[in-house]
């Protein structure tokens, strides 16, 4: 598994300083023409330049209605803690980053906007600062808006999206990017609408400012700036074998309910880069949800007291997910095997960690508004290129009737989605990660939990003894394809494919896979994933009424879409294959024992896909193949490309060997 790194917290007591830096936008002129982009602003002396002085420098700017503003509070001699931004006057401005060091806010109309930031300085002293600025009326001329100003700990991924708006009748010609402040970074603008880079190492909280300039076909230009505050924060070193997050990037999070009974323990116990094998939290500080409810179905309030977020909107939407889509309590019952739920814009891929007992979810599965989506980091999953040398790939989707569960939301449009999308986008993810949690802590183990031990202290004996369902089920019902097992190492762990593997045709791979007992080739990543995939597909079908498509197709070339990829083999609802039922029953009885065994017997037989028809054409099953050749579009649509990408993405992290386990746990070598 590739690891990520970053940062260090500094804490000296001489002084503190903070910088409030405003991201402004430019571009104005008469109808039909546009002035040149404004020059970069003059250098702003850092408030940190005056050593030993505690003060705040406010840098105010005028912007125009319809664009956004940004402000950041920076620690000079150490870390800023518990930032909280509040609007004190002016037109209502949507601010979705109110608990981070950088505030980004929309300015819908002109007027004076005022804010206050409360925080603890590097000496631990509670402080607050006020500032305000004026917003001018908007213009009908071309403009570009950058979203969103943000904070990131050094070593973290950064993405900034540009939103160009040409004048009526005009169109975008180009978008160019430049860095105008801060330590130099290399940013990827392969897609000119998005700038990607990794936050550099810094000696103290340091601002970076990027500028994007729009040029239209009619010759107009407009620019906007964005502020990225790089936080100096200590991350665990890759070679530190005692550190839980060795080599991984741990982003800033906070308890969604700051007054909740576990608020003081949540971040410290489940997502702190300082966590080590000798300072794990005992269950007496942060128990499993099952210990709090003692056999009774948890309430939504009890679950929400354990939610940790990077942005409060993620917590609100998770609560909406539970209130609207968990009336029977299915998800809450599964959540009894976790200590906490972490939802973050920097969490990618999602995962469960047995050492903390928590699940960690990608916030991209939970956004509802374009403003919320703006805060989600767009950096790709690091595994995106695994398996590119092979002649095949596999595709998957969930289908309700003959409609894919995954809908297309054009990333270049300001789109919202209804709360029903939460179930479609996050339901499968929740079931998968909770499947891992139940594997490591099944209901049968609740009664023996010891509050004096950590989550891992309770789980480790079962893990070392090979008593997990992911140990016993594969032992009784093994996957037997050696070829698929080796290909799983290539596709999901990044092992280099050998000459034999690169020569396999899709038809050969289908012959390796179809007689075996896996529901998906992701099962060959590890036996943990084998069990989690089977449980996920089973519960999606029995609880949510959707079936899973899985297909083997040729490796996509440039411009490939779901309409051009031809299925070599595939099934809908493979979990209903009679040969798979005995092992599925064993999984269900251990992980979700409250379900009657008849649930497994009620699964319908899978539907075969039409070999020779396209992935898109196989959306409607059963049915005869088309009587005439399918007409393909000359150019793939964004929707087709996105849906194809969705079929290939798995925002899931391998369990648990991909995460460091404490010494003496008997964990396989990494």
XYZ file of C-alpha atoms in Angstrom:
670
model
C 0.000 0.000 0.000
C 1.311 3.439 -0.845
C 1.598 5.650 2.201
C 1.280 9.391 2.470
C 3.189 11.686 4.773
C 3.296 15.155 6.352
C 3.945 17.603 9.157
C 4.685 18.738 12.694
C 3.059 20.755 15.437
C 5.334 23.363 17.023
C 4.448 24.784 20.454
C 6.568 27.590 21.867
C 5.285 30.047 24.454
C 6.852 33.367 23.515
C 4.136 34.763 21.301
C 1.510 34.111 18.723
C 0.407 35.806 15.577
C -2.251 35.187 12.983
C -2.794 36.298 9.441
C -6.162 37.010 7.880
C -5.658 36.860 4.132
C -8.480 37.664 1.751
C -8.812 35.987 -1.650
C -10.109 38.593 -4.070
C -11.249 38.545 -7.671
C -10.697 40.908 -10.558
C -11.680 41.635 -14.119
C -13.849 44.549 -15.138
C -14.531 46.690 -18.143
C -17.141 47.803 -20.603
C -19.530 45.600 -22.546
C -17.760 43.575 -25.229
C -14.267 44.167 -23.863
C -12.362 43.365 -20.732
C -9.371 44.918 -19.043
C -6.163 42.945 -18.642
C -5.938 40.785 -15.525
C -5.033 42.842 -12.478
C -1.380 42.655 -11.433
C -0.457 40.537 -8.450
C -1.037 42.313 -5.142
C 2.011 43.829 -3.463
C 3.808 41.504 -1.051
C 2.057 41.391 2.313
C 4.460 41.319 5.259
C 3.769 38.261 7.342
C 2.680 39.004 10.889
C 5.200 36.337 11.816
C 8.027 38.634 10.668
C 7.927 40.467 14.016
C 9.248 37.809 16.357
C 8.028 37.758 19.919
C 5.014 39.989 19.230
C 1.450 38.865 19.654
C -0.723 40.629 17.131
C -3.068 40.131 14.210
C -2.675 41.675 10.787
C -5.879 42.106 8.809
C -5.551 42.297 5.054
C -8.859 43.434 3.613
C -9.895 43.559 -0.012
C -12.925 44.471 -2.039
C -14.531 41.778 -4.110
C -17.712 41.643 -6.160
C -21.018 39.956 -5.486
C -21.409 36.428 -6.730
C -17.854 35.335 -6.019
C -16.264 34.112 -2.814
C -13.927 35.427 -0.181
C -11.362 33.692 1.966
C -9.593 34.418 5.228
C -7.123 32.373 7.242
C -5.739 32.503 10.741
C -2.159 31.278 10.935
C -0.036 30.250 13.887
C 3.512 31.579 13.854
C 5.057 29.940 16.911
C 2.853 26.870 17.080
C -0.514 25.400 16.265
C -3.841 27.193 16.233
C -6.491 25.096 17.959
C -10.303 25.040 17.862
C -10.887 27.766 15.239
C -14.509 28.806 14.879
C -15.729 31.448 12.415
C -18.978 33.343 12.918
C -20.606 35.961 10.732
C -21.517 38.942 12.889
C -23.266 41.224 10.389
C -24.087 41.767 6.743
C -25.922 39.740 4.104
C -26.049 36.038 4.912
C -22.926 34.343 3.526
C -22.715 30.576 3.215
C -19.592 29.412 5.062
C -18.932 25.669 5.060
C -15.469 25.757 6.582
C -16.315 27.438 9.874
C -14.248 25.020 12.009
C -11.025 25.167 9.995
C -8.206 27.704 10.020
C -9.349 29.041 6.657
C -12.801 30.439 6.074
C -14.315 30.416 2.599
C -17.624 32.187 2.162
C -19.982 33.073 -0.658
C -20.841 36.741 -1.263
C -24.266 36.544 -2.916
C -25.022 40.282 -2.887
C -23.166 43.541 -2.369
C -22.792 45.032 1.108
C -20.514 44.965 4.130
C -19.676 41.541 5.560
C -18.283 41.139 9.072
C -16.910 38.033 10.803
C -15.358 36.939 14.055
C -12.923 34.082 14.583
C -12.505 32.440 17.985
C -9.494 30.209 18.562
C -6.787 29.099 20.958
C -3.364 30.538 20.223
C -0.121 28.502 20.385
C 0.076 29.225 24.128
C -3.400 27.758 24.647
C -4.958 31.170 25.337
C -8.531 31.674 24.114
C -8.720 34.655 21.744
C -11.038 36.194 19.190
C -10.594 38.645 16.324
C -13.092 40.624 14.228
C -12.842 41.860 10.678
C -15.072 43.167 7.911
C -14.948 44.234 4.286
C -17.120 45.644 1.526
C -18.469 43.782 -1.501
C -19.285 45.713 -4.662
C -22.182 44.895 -7.029
C -21.551 42.148 -9.566
C -20.867 42.588 -13.268
C -22.352 41.078 -16.412
C -18.897 40.822 -17.929
C -16.922 37.586 -18.049
C -15.770 36.350 -14.674
C -14.171 33.345 -13.062
C -14.615 32.092 -9.503
C -12.178 29.828 -7.667
C -13.564 27.489 -5.033
C -12.507 27.085 -2.422
C -9.988 28.783 -0.140
C -8.943 26.123 2.342
C -6.509 24.871 4.962
C -4.451 21.726 4.567
C -1.730 20.190 6.664
C 1.609 19.976 4.875
C 1.830 16.850 2.760
C -1.919 16.860 2.111
C -3.608 16.893 -1.281
C -5.067 20.166 -2.544
C -7.599 20.685 -5.321
C -9.059 23.995 -6.479
C -11.798 24.158 -9.117
C -12.330 27.096 -11.468
C -15.870 28.162 -12.407
C -15.767 30.389 -15.514
C -18.796 32.447 -16.568
C -18.398 34.080 -20.001
C -20.604 37.002 -20.976
C -23.869 36.059 -22.746
C -23.055 34.800 -26.240
C -19.386 34.307 -25.449
C -17.512 31.091 -24.548
C -14.411 29.904 -22.714
C -11.225 29.964 -24.756
C -8.685 29.104 -22.046
C -8.056 28.985 -18.312
C -4.477 29.545 -17.150
C -3.055 29.180 -13.647
C -0.215 30.911 -11.833
C 1.138 30.936 -8.295
C 1.534 34.450 -6.942
C 2.425 33.888 -3.289
C 4.010 31.309 -1.002
C 6.578 28.520 -1.368
C 6.689 27.190 -4.909
C 4.529 24.166 -5.653
C 4.110 22.059 -8.761
C 0.467 21.901 -9.702
C -1.264 19.604 -12.146
C -3.705 21.378 -14.477
C -4.183 18.551 -16.971
C -7.834 19.474 -16.620
C -7.621 23.284 -16.840
C -10.732 23.586 -14.692
C -8.930 22.008 -11.711
C -5.533 22.671 -10.116
C -4.057 19.828 -8.054
C -0.944 19.939 -5.891
C 0.545 18.569 -2.684
C 1.009 20.990 0.197
C 4.747 21.577 0.741
C 6.747 21.253 3.941
C 6.765 24.526 5.889
C 8.388 25.796 9.078
C 5.195 27.571 10.254
C 1.664 28.039 8.973
C 2.184 29.501 5.507
C -0.251 30.888 2.903
C -0.137 29.951 -0.778
C -2.113 31.984 -3.302
C -3.051 30.770 -6.788
C -4.583 32.835 -9.568
C -6.635 31.568 -12.495
C -7.241 33.738 -15.542
C -10.114 33.197 -17.955
C -9.799 34.228 -21.584
C -12.950 34.066 -23.677
C -13.335 33.576 -27.404
C -14.510 37.155 -27.582
C -11.249 38.388 -26.062
C -12.457 39.171 -22.552
C -10.337 38.247 -19.537
C -11.067 37.872 -15.849
C -9.115 36.552 -12.872
C -9.695 35.266 -9.365
C -7.391 34.255 -6.526
C -7.649 31.440 -4.034
C -5.950 31.100 -0.654
C -4.546 27.812 0.635
C -3.125 27.887 4.147
C -0.533 25.165 4.686
C -0.587 24.175 8.348
C 2.606 23.133 10.075
C 1.579 19.823 11.652
C 3.556 16.773 12.749
C 2.704 13.542 10.983
C 4.076 10.151 11.942
C 7.208 9.128 10.074
C 6.950 6.284 7.600
C 9.615 4.280 9.421
C 8.075 4.734 12.886
C 6.812 1.219 13.563
C 5.132 2.249 16.821
C 3.012 4.956 15.170
C -0.512 4.032 14.137
C -0.539 6.442 11.190
C 3.039 5.828 10.065
C 3.509 7.518 6.700
C -0.164 8.451 6.313
C -1.626 11.934 6.091
C -3.936 12.693 9.014
C -6.090 15.738 8.243
C -7.734 18.151 10.688
C -11.080 16.938 12.045
C -13.323 17.754 14.993
C -16.213 16.249 16.912
C -19.452 17.021 15.085
C -21.204 17.502 18.430
C -18.718 19.521 20.523
C -20.855 19.115 23.651
C -21.317 15.364 23.189
C -20.187 12.924 25.884
C -17.183 11.724 23.833
C -16.213 15.011 22.161
C -12.993 15.305 24.155
C -11.843 11.820 23.233
C -12.917 11.360 19.625
C -10.136 13.052 17.694
C -7.466 12.033 20.193
C -8.547 8.380 20.166
C -9.289 7.749 16.487
C -7.596 10.310 14.197
C -4.543 11.910 15.762
C -1.121 11.587 14.157
C 0.378 11.257 17.659
C -1.399 7.934 18.293
C 1.075 5.181 19.094
C 1.001 1.651 20.362
C 1.694 2.865 23.898
C -1.046 5.524 24.086
C -4.111 3.811 22.635
C -7.337 4.887 24.289
C -9.008 2.254 26.476
C -12.677 1.491 25.940
C -13.376 3.198 29.257
C -12.649 6.479 27.439
C -14.260 5.692 24.081
C -16.303 2.471 24.159
C -17.799 0.617 21.254
C -21.357 1.709 20.579
C -22.507 -1.783 21.623
C -21.200 -1.127 25.146
C -23.286 2.016 25.456
C -26.510 0.463 24.207
C -26.084 -3.000 25.820
C -28.224 -4.988 23.424
C -30.659 -2.183 22.618
C -30.792 -0.635 19.146
C -28.764 2.623 19.268
C -30.555 5.917 18.825
C -29.499 8.348 16.128
C -28.360 10.735 18.861
C -26.047 8.080 20.304
C -24.526 7.523 16.864
C -24.090 11.224 16.160
C -22.219 11.678 19.446
C -19.484 9.555 17.841
C -19.209 11.364 14.507
C -15.974 13.156 13.615
C -15.877 15.474 10.582
C -13.628 17.788 8.640
C -16.647 20.000 7.824
C -19.932 20.226 9.710
C -22.019 19.707 6.563
C -20.728 16.121 6.405
C -22.114 15.461 9.872
C -25.471 17.047 9.034
C -25.820 14.943 5.903
C -24.795 11.767 7.705
C -27.521 12.451 10.258
C -29.988 12.986 7.396
C -28.870 9.641 5.965
C -29.765 7.908 9.234
C -33.066 9.710 9.768
C -34.362 9.207 6.235
C -32.845 5.857 5.279
C -32.476 3.840 8.476
C -36.021 3.610 9.806
C -35.579 -0.085 10.659
C -32.224 0.514 12.310
C -30.228 -1.789 10.015
C -27.263 0.568 9.742
C -27.404 1.524 13.426
C -27.333 -2.134 14.438
C -24.188 -2.641 12.359
C -22.671 0.546 13.811
C -22.621 -1.125 17.226
C -19.247 -2.609 16.214
C -17.540 0.791 15.875
C -16.210 3.383 18.270
C -16.539 6.327 15.884
C -17.410 7.455 12.353
C -14.897 9.808 10.699
C -16.042 11.644 7.549
C -13.461 13.852 5.865
C -12.798 15.647 2.607
C -9.205 14.306 2.673
C -10.194 10.690 3.420
C -9.632 8.704 0.244
C -10.020 5.803 -0.022
C -12.477 4.931 2.750
C -11.448 2.302 5.278
C -12.000 0.632 8.654
C -9.215 0.413 11.221
C -9.341 -2.357 13.814
C -6.820 -0.652 16.112
C -9.135 2.319 16.761
C -12.421 0.515 16.057
C -13.539 3.378 13.767
C -14.633 3.664 10.150
C -13.246 6.455 7.961
C -15.444 7.625 5.081
C -14.826 9.788 2.024
C -17.001 12.921 2.283
C -17.538 12.799 -1.489
C -20.259 10.214 -0.847
C -22.262 12.642 1.314
C -22.436 16.061 -0.405
C -25.832 17.480 -1.387
C -25.163 21.056 -2.538
C -22.566 22.507 -4.916
C -21.116 24.508 -2.014
C -20.553 21.299 -0.060
C -19.041 19.649 -3.093
C -16.626 22.571 -3.425
C -14.904 21.549 -0.198
C -14.306 17.912 -1.255
C -10.780 17.221 -2.395
C -10.651 15.916 -5.973
C -7.259 14.223 -5.826
C -7.614 10.741 -7.344
C -7.283 7.474 -5.472
C -3.581 6.578 -5.504
C -4.447 3.138 -6.950
C -5.935 4.554 -10.140
C -3.121 3.275 -12.352
C -2.765 -0.215 -10.907
C -3.196 -2.919 -13.532
C -2.809 -0.657 -16.561
C -0.488 -3.183 -18.213
C -3.174 -5.888 -18.253
C -5.397 -6.553 -21.273
C -8.592 -6.482 -19.231
C -10.389 -4.578 -16.527
C -13.519 -5.213 -14.489
C -16.574 -2.986 -14.188
C -19.288 -2.869 -11.541
C -22.420 -0.948 -10.674
C -25.560 -1.332 -8.591
C -28.839 -1.443 -10.494
C -32.379 -0.741 -9.371
C -34.607 -2.287 -12.025
C -32.786 -1.281 -15.201
C -31.376 1.989 -13.849
C -27.888 2.429 -12.491
C -27.781 3.558 -8.874
C -24.931 5.945 -9.661
C -26.173 9.089 -11.365
C -24.060 11.634 -13.191
C -23.460 15.049 -11.635
C -21.414 17.098 -14.072
C -18.441 18.483 -12.097
C -18.502 21.618 -14.272
C -22.013 22.570 -13.233
C -23.398 23.907 -9.952
C -25.626 20.905 -9.272
C -27.461 19.737 -6.171
C -28.760 16.290 -5.389
C -31.662 15.220 -3.206
C -31.376 13.423 0.089
C -32.357 10.193 -1.669
C -28.914 10.274 -3.283
C -27.339 9.725 0.121
C -28.613 6.160 0.178
C -27.439 5.503 -3.385
C -24.018 7.091 -2.941
C -23.213 6.085 0.640
C -25.318 2.992 1.388
C -22.995 0.496 -0.303
C -19.940 2.186 1.225
C -21.413 2.006 4.717
C -22.323 -1.661 4.323
C -18.825 -2.505 3.118
C -16.928 -0.751 5.902
C -19.362 -1.951 8.563
C -18.888 -5.445 7.182
C -15.219 -5.095 8.099
C -16.139 -3.808 11.544
C -18.421 -6.792 12.156
C -15.739 -9.159 10.895
C -13.323 -7.915 13.558
C -15.966 -7.435 16.269
C -19.032 -9.641 15.651
C -22.073 -9.446 17.968
C -20.968 -12.652 19.706
C -17.927 -10.777 21.073
C -19.785 -7.829 22.619
C -20.325 -9.479 26.023
C -16.610 -10.125 26.568
C -15.354 -6.573 25.878
C -12.924 -5.294 28.514
C -13.133 -1.564 29.199
C -9.564 -1.422 30.488
C -8.216 -2.432 27.079
C -8.142 -0.546 23.784
C -10.261 -1.622 20.802
C -7.241 -3.472 19.454
C -6.510 -4.967 22.862
C -9.943 -6.581 22.714
C -9.794 -7.591 19.039
C -6.178 -8.752 18.850
C -6.623 -12.165 20.546
C -9.315 -13.202 18.051
C -7.224 -11.845 15.169
C -4.080 -13.678 16.246
C -6.037 -16.891 16.769
C -7.508 -16.727 13.271
C -11.078 -16.593 14.598
C -12.411 -13.844 12.336
C -15.063 -14.782 9.788
C -12.544 -13.745 7.146
C -10.280 -16.479 8.526
C -12.760 -19.294 9.073
C -14.980 -18.887 6.001
C -12.154 -18.891 3.409
C -10.671 -21.874 5.246
C -13.910 -23.828 4.792
C -14.846 -22.397 1.390
C -11.586 -21.268 -0.241
C -11.106 -19.307 -3.400
C -9.142 -21.660 -5.636
C -8.039 -19.622 -8.665
C -4.308 -19.041 -8.320
C -4.397 -16.865 -11.451
C -7.029 -14.511 -9.986
C -5.195 -14.373 -6.641
C -2.024 -13.228 -8.417
C -3.933 -10.737 -10.575
C -5.517 -9.314 -7.421
C -2.036 -8.413 -6.200
C -1.472 -6.514 -9.449
C -4.803 -4.712 -9.629
C -5.203 -3.773 -5.973
C -1.741 -3.823 -4.400
C 0.334 -2.428 -7.258
C 2.508 -5.480 -7.893
C 4.082 -5.332 -11.364
C 2.405 -7.693 -13.809
C 4.610 -10.386 -15.315
C 4.683 -11.385 -18.993
C 2.209 -14.211 -18.487
C -0.301 -11.923 -16.794
C -0.029 -9.180 -19.409
C -0.766 -11.804 -22.081
C -4.033 -12.954 -20.490
C -7.037 -12.102 -22.662
C -10.352 -11.007 -21.105
C -11.830 -14.365 -22.119
C -9.076 -16.209 -20.250
C -9.634 -14.097 -17.143
C -13.353 -14.847 -17.324
C -12.507 -18.560 -17.396
C -10.359 -18.144 -14.270
C -13.005 -16.166 -12.393
C -16.416 -17.593 -13.247
C -16.053 -21.095 -11.690
C -14.643 -19.705 -8.423
C -16.559 -18.543 -5.312
C -15.753 -14.804 -5.371
C -18.491 -12.269 -6.043
C -16.018 -9.745 -7.506
C -12.318 -9.716 -8.325
C -11.777 -7.307 -5.407
C -12.214 -10.409 -3.235
C -8.751 -11.480 -4.388
C -7.177 -8.408 -2.775
C -7.388 -10.122 0.636
C -9.603 -12.522 2.526
C -10.923 -9.530 4.497
C -12.212 -7.996 1.266
C -13.578 -11.348 0.138
C -15.932 -11.482 3.143
C -16.802 -7.763 3.086
C -17.683 -7.854 -0.620
C -20.005 -10.847 -0.173
C -21.812 -9.243 2.781
C -22.090 -5.890 1.001
C -23.710 -7.356 -2.109
C -26.046 -9.561 -0.065
C -27.309 -6.693 2.116
C -27.634 -4.296 -0.819
C -29.966 -6.785 -2.485
C -31.938 -7.897 0.574
C -32.209 -4.523 2.346
C -32.104 -1.970 -0.442
C -33.569 -3.939 -3.337
C -30.691 -3.385 -5.756
C -28.553 -5.912 -7.600
C -24.897 -5.726 -8.463
C -23.506 -5.947 -11.992
C -19.998 -7.294 -12.472
C -18.319 -7.701 -15.848
C -14.970 -8.433 -17.445
C -14.135 -6.212 -20.428
C -11.062 -5.262 -22.492
C -8.840 -2.625 -20.942
C -10.236 0.802 -21.922
C -8.310 2.807 -24.464
C -8.375 6.560 -24.985
C -11.935 7.846 -25.274
C -13.522 4.545 -24.230
C -17.035 4.701 -22.796
C -19.563 2.258 -21.440
C -21.031 2.125 -24.938
C -17.759 1.049 -26.542
C -16.536 -1.507 -24.013
C -17.783 -4.964 -24.962
C -18.641 -7.414 -22.192
C -16.632 -10.648 -22.367
C -18.387 -12.129 -19.347
C -20.679 -10.762 -16.676
C -23.513 -11.376 -14.255
C -26.139 -9.364 -12.427
C -26.658 -10.513 -8.846
C -23.805 -13.025 -8.707
C -24.364 -13.310 -4.944
C -27.370 -15.514 -5.778
C -25.228 -18.135 -7.519
C -26.149 -21.467 -5.842
C -22.496 -22.478 -5.439
C -21.845 -19.342 -3.356
C -24.708 -19.844 -0.891
C -23.023 -22.129 1.700
C -20.139 -19.687 2.262
C -22.533 -16.709 2.238
C -24.655 -18.394 4.900
C -21.566 -18.848 7.072
C -20.739 -15.137 6.695
C -24.277 -14.024 7.490
C -24.569 -16.234 10.569
C -21.378 -14.793 12.060
C -21.657 -11.121 11.107
C -25.401 -10.387 11.000
C -26.858 -13.229 13.092
C -30.138 -11.394 13.654
C -31.080 -12.160 10.039
C -32.860 -15.494 9.468
C -30.913 -18.018 7.333
C -33.851 -18.086 4.905
C -32.730 -14.665 3.680
C -29.864 -16.383 1.888
C -32.137 -18.986 0.296
C -34.442 -16.262 -1.039
C -31.778 -14.751 -3.278
C -32.759 -15.074 -6.951
C -30.383 -16.712 -9.387
C -28.042 -14.313 -11.197
C -28.818 -12.957 -14.648
C -26.120 -13.526 -17.275
C -24.959 -10.535 -19.246
C -24.967 -10.637 -23.039
C -21.445 -11.390 -24.217
C -20.689 -9.190 -27.230
C -22.984 -6.388 -26.124
C -21.606 -3.242 -24.495
C -21.525 -2.433 -20.787
C -24.158 0.246 -21.366
C -26.249 -2.059 -23.533
C -26.303 -4.642 -20.745
C -28.039 -2.218 -18.406
C -31.382 -3.686 -19.492
C -31.538 -7.355 -18.423
C -32.892 -9.825 -19.252
C -33.590 -9.196 -22.887
C -32.571 -10.077 -26.406
C -29.482 -8.457 -27.901
C -30.101 -5.518 -30.226
C -31.228 -6.546 -33.734
C -29.113 -3.885 -35.412
C -25.602 -2.607 -34.691
C -25.499 -0.125 -31.849
C -24.834 3.408 -33.059
C -21.985 4.942 -31.113
C -21.412 8.652 -30.579
C -18.493 10.166 -32.432
C -17.215 11.648 -29.150
C -17.801 10.234 -25.664
C -19.997 12.355 -23.441
C -18.842 13.519 -20.034
C -21.617 11.428 -18.539
C -20.384 8.230 -20.192
C -16.812 8.877 -19.152
C -17.824 9.612 -15.566
C -20.031 6.540 -15.286
C -17.202 4.416 -16.679
C -14.812 5.896 -14.127
C -17.356 5.251 -11.366
C -17.496 1.601 -12.413
C -13.732 1.282 -12.013
C -13.302 3.250 -8.778
C -13.310 1.662 -5.354
C -12.817 4.197 -2.613
C -12.008 1.414 -0.181
C -8.766 0.704 1.599
C -7.630 -2.875 2.046
C -8.213 -4.395 5.486
C -6.472 -4.685 7.889
C -2.978 -5.551 6.771
C -2.826 -2.299 4.799
C -2.821 -0.450 8.126
C -0.024 -0.853 10.664
C -0.965 -3.066 13.585
C 0.701 -2.854 16.999
C 3.735 -4.969 17.690
C 2.946 -8.468 18.818
C -0.300 -8.566 16.861
C 1.006 -11.106 14.409
C 0.306 -8.767 11.498
C 1.674 -9.749 8.105
C 4.615 -7.737 6.821
C 3.652 -4.570 5.008
